[in-house]
Amino acid sequence: MDATVERSFTAPPELSRLQRRALVVGVVASLVAVAGLLWDRAHFFQAYLVAFLFWLAVALGCFGLSMLHHLTRGAWGVMARRTFEAAARTLPLLLVLFLPLLLGLHDLYHWVEPGDDEILQRKAAYLNVPFWAARAALYFAVWILIAWRLTRLSRRQDESGDPALFRRMQAWSAVGFLALALTGTFAAIDWLMSLDPHWFSSLFGLWFLAGMALSGLTFAIVVAFWLAQREPMAGALQAHHFHDYGKLLLAFVMLWAYLSISQLLLIWGANLPEEIPFYLRRLGAGWELVSLALLLGHFAVPFLLLLSSDLKKRARTLVKVALWLLAVRWLDFYWHVAPTLQAQHGAAPHHLLTGLWLDLAAVLGMGGIWVWFFLSQLRQRPLLPLRDPFLAEALRP
């Protein structure tokens, strides 16, 4: 390896200060959210579920992108590999953060008490609390096991530089990518689609996986930009790396839009009574404005911006698009969760000043704790895989 590759890539000291600030924000916002539990229990669990799904999508998105990188290679993955790995290692924390949802099952999921509902009684073999919890345990077990195995192989590569480890990580990624697609699909059905157990969509799993990849990539771009402003990554992350991230970002934005619009067209065209209420609920009572904001903010605006090759090469501009998309990803989950739960509870859409504070407190509280743990993982390893056989090529101007 040349001198550029051999130099130290230890995490900058600013990461420790950022880590402490994230923890403070997380603790303070979490206390505000817990106070909201006393104010409105149903709204608290709604906000908590949206926050959990948002940060889970970031972690699983990074996990999936790390395996995609091992399967396809490319400079984009080498430069962001440590971010992907650190985010994947937060899955045990997300398992802990998942547990409070068990206390709010009655507030979130109508199928917990099916009553005289004939449809729910027919689905009871699948939609019941013990089986639902067992499936959740299986999902996390699969994710954590594969992430742990890939991280262990990556560490061994750092220590020995054995070229055979590259093929072993590829093999594990092939299995893991398929496992993530299957478990991610079922997790989306269990945790999100079953909020309205009368509604279903055959595209829902693919929609969740596409959004998951988008969440992970936007977060990785934000981290890459922050690191690129400081040594030792200031000279390593270059314009062509951000250009690659921008192209991937455009592809995932288009994929999310394609799946979302396809689902809408299929359901709207069929006009079946068990499917169409999902969209009717979101096209009235004030939700039509949120739907329009989602269409413009999640697709139209970023799509038009990312068509520019110059924008994708300018890291400072690209990170603004990534931050925007990261915020709209939260809105996407909110749009899926809130209208259903508010309709079930007979509540009108929460006013900005009386309800949204709890949603923001939940996502910031969980996010602060998650980012604190993520940064602790990121600091444990060099910011680049120094013995990766493709690193020298990735660092070329």
PDB file of C-alpha atoms in Angstrom, residues 9 11-12 15 55 57-67 69-70 75-91 147 151 154 158 213 215-228 233 237 242 245 326 370-371 373-385:
ATOM      1  CA  PHE A   9      -7.353   6.930   9.879  1.00  0.00           C
ATOM      2  CA  ALA A  11     -11.574   8.898  14.240  1.00  0.00           C
ATOM      3  CA  PRO A  12     -11.151  12.649  14.931  1.00  0.00           C
ATOM      4  CA  LEU A  15     -16.562  12.679  17.342  1.00  0.00           C
ATOM      5  CA  TRP A  55     -34.242   4.715  12.995  1.00  0.00           C
ATOM      6  CA  ALA A  57     -34.789   1.846   8.557  1.00  0.00           C
ATOM      7  CA  VAL A  58     -31.529   3.800   8.846  1.00  0.00           C
ATOM      8  CA  ALA A  59     -29.743   0.906  10.550  1.00  0.00           C
ATOM      9  CA  LEU A  60     -31.144  -1.791   8.266  1.00  0.00           C
ATOM     10  CA  GLY A  61     -30.512   0.390   5.226  1.00  0.00           C
ATOM     11  CA  CYS A  62     -26.832   0.728   6.137  1.00  0.00           C
ATOM     12  CA  PHE A  63     -26.709  -3.003   6.876  1.00  0.00           C
ATOM     13  CA  GLY A  64     -28.157  -3.808   3.463  1.00  0.00           C
ATOM     14  CA  LEU A  65     -25.837  -1.376   1.684  1.00  0.00           C
ATOM     15  CA  SER A  66     -22.811  -2.948   3.367  1.00  0.00           C
ATOM     16  CA  MET A  67     -23.802  -6.333   1.953  1.00  0.00           C
ATOM     17  CA  HIS A  69     -21.053  -3.330  -1.398  1.00  0.00           C
ATOM     18  CA  HIS A  70     -19.448  -6.702  -0.599  1.00  0.00           C
ATOM     19  CA  ALA A  75     -15.244   2.933  -4.303  1.00  0.00           C
ATOM     20  CA  TRP A  76     -18.544   4.224  -2.912  1.00  0.00           C
ATOM     21  CA  GLY A  77     -18.810   1.232  -0.583  1.00  0.00           C
ATOM     22  CA  VAL A  78     -15.176   1.167   0.504  1.00  0.00           C
ATOM     23  CA  MET A  79     -15.290   4.799   1.603  1.00  0.00           C
ATOM     24  CA  ALA A  80     -18.559   4.369   3.539  1.00  0.00           C
ATOM     25  CA  ARG A  81     -17.954   0.845   4.805  1.00  0.00           C
ATOM     26  CA  ARG A  82     -17.161   1.866   8.375  1.00  0.00           C
ATOM     27  CA  THR A  83     -20.369   3.914   8.559  1.00  0.00           C
ATOM     28  CA  PHE A  84     -22.376   0.971   7.263  1.00  0.00           C
ATOM     29  CA  GLU A  85     -20.771  -1.431   9.731  1.00  0.00           C
ATOM     30  CA  ALA A  86     -21.158   0.883  12.725  1.00  0.00           C
ATOM     31  CA  ALA A  87     -24.848   1.426  11.928  1.00  0.00           C
ATOM     32  CA  ALA A  88     -25.392  -2.327  11.577  1.00  0.00           C
ATOM     33  CA  ARG A  89     -23.856  -2.849  15.019  1.00  0.00           C
ATOM     34  CA  THR A  90     -26.611  -0.674  16.532  1.00  0.00           C
ATOM     35  CA  LEU A  91     -29.182  -3.428  15.936  1.00  0.00           C
ATOM     36  CA  ALA A 147     -24.141  -8.226  11.107  1.00  0.00           C
ATOM     37  CA  THR A 151     -18.152  -7.308  11.355  1.00  0.00           C
ATOM     38  CA  SER A 154     -14.019  -7.295   8.582  1.00  0.00           C
ATOM     39  CA  ASP A 158      -7.950  -5.424   9.271  1.00  0.00           C
ATOM     40  CA  ALA A 213     -32.011   1.667   1.402  1.00  0.00           C
ATOM     41  CA  SER A 215     -32.695   5.987   4.677  1.00  0.00           C
ATOM     42  CA  GLY A 216     -29.343   4.252   5.040  1.00  0.00           C
ATOM     43  CA  LEU A 217     -27.770   6.062   2.101  1.00  0.00           C
ATOM     44  CA  THR A 218     -28.944   9.526   3.148  1.00  0.00           C
ATOM     45  CA  PHE A 219     -27.537   8.957   6.630  1.00  0.00           C
ATOM     46  CA  ALA A 220     -24.223   7.708   5.189  1.00  0.00           C
ATOM     47  CA  ILE A 221     -23.964  10.835   3.021  1.00  0.00           C
ATOM     48  CA  VAL A 222     -24.460  13.066   6.059  1.00  0.00           C
ATOM     49  CA  VAL A 223     -21.748  11.194   7.982  1.00  0.00           C
ATOM     50  CA  ALA A 224     -19.396  11.256   4.981  1.00  0.00           C
ATOM     51  CA  PHE A 225     -19.822  15.017   4.592  1.00  0.00           C
ATOM     52  CA  TRP A 226     -19.112  15.618   8.297  1.00  0.00           C
ATOM     53  CA  LEU A 227     -15.985  13.467   8.154  1.00  0.00           C
ATOM     54  CA  ALA A 228     -14.813  15.065   4.897  1.00  0.00           C
ATOM     55  CA  MET A 233     -10.823  11.989   5.883  1.00  0.00           C
ATOM     56  CA  LEU A 237     -13.296  11.655   0.448  1.00  0.00           C
ATOM     57  CA  PHE A 242     -20.018  12.062  -3.553  1.00  0.00           C
ATOM     58  CA  TYR A 245     -23.493   8.646  -3.687  1.00  0.00           C
ATOM     59  CA  LEU A 326     -33.923  12.055   5.766  1.00  0.00           C
ATOM     60  CA  TRP A 370     -29.115   5.879  18.622  1.00  0.00           C
ATOM     61  CA  VAL A 371     -26.597   8.400  17.235  1.00  0.00           C
ATOM     62  CA  PHE A 373     -24.389   4.513  20.249  1.00  0.00           C
ATOM     63  CA  PHE A 374     -23.583   4.685  16.535  1.00  0.00           C
ATOM     64  CA  LEU A 375     -20.726   7.123  17.139  1.00  0.00           C
ATOM     65  CA  SER A 376     -19.346   4.905  19.899  1.00  0.00           C
ATOM     66  CA  GLN A 377     -19.221   2.079  17.355  1.00  0.00           C
ATOM     67  CA  LEU A 378     -17.710   4.287  14.652  1.00  0.00           C
ATOM     68  CA  ARG A 379     -14.877   5.374  16.961  1.00  0.00           C
ATOM     69  CA  GLN A 380     -13.815   1.805  17.676  1.00  0.00           C
ATOM     70  CA  ARG A 381     -12.280   1.168  14.249  1.00  0.00           C
ATOM     71  CA  PRO A 382     -10.196   3.104  11.691  1.00  0.00           C
ATOM     72  CA  LEU A 383     -12.422   5.170   9.432  1.00  0.00           C
ATOM     73  CA  LEU A 384     -11.245   3.194   6.411  1.00  0.00           C
ATOM     74  CA  PRO A 385     -10.638  -0.557   5.984  1.00  0.00           C
TER      75      PRO A 385
END
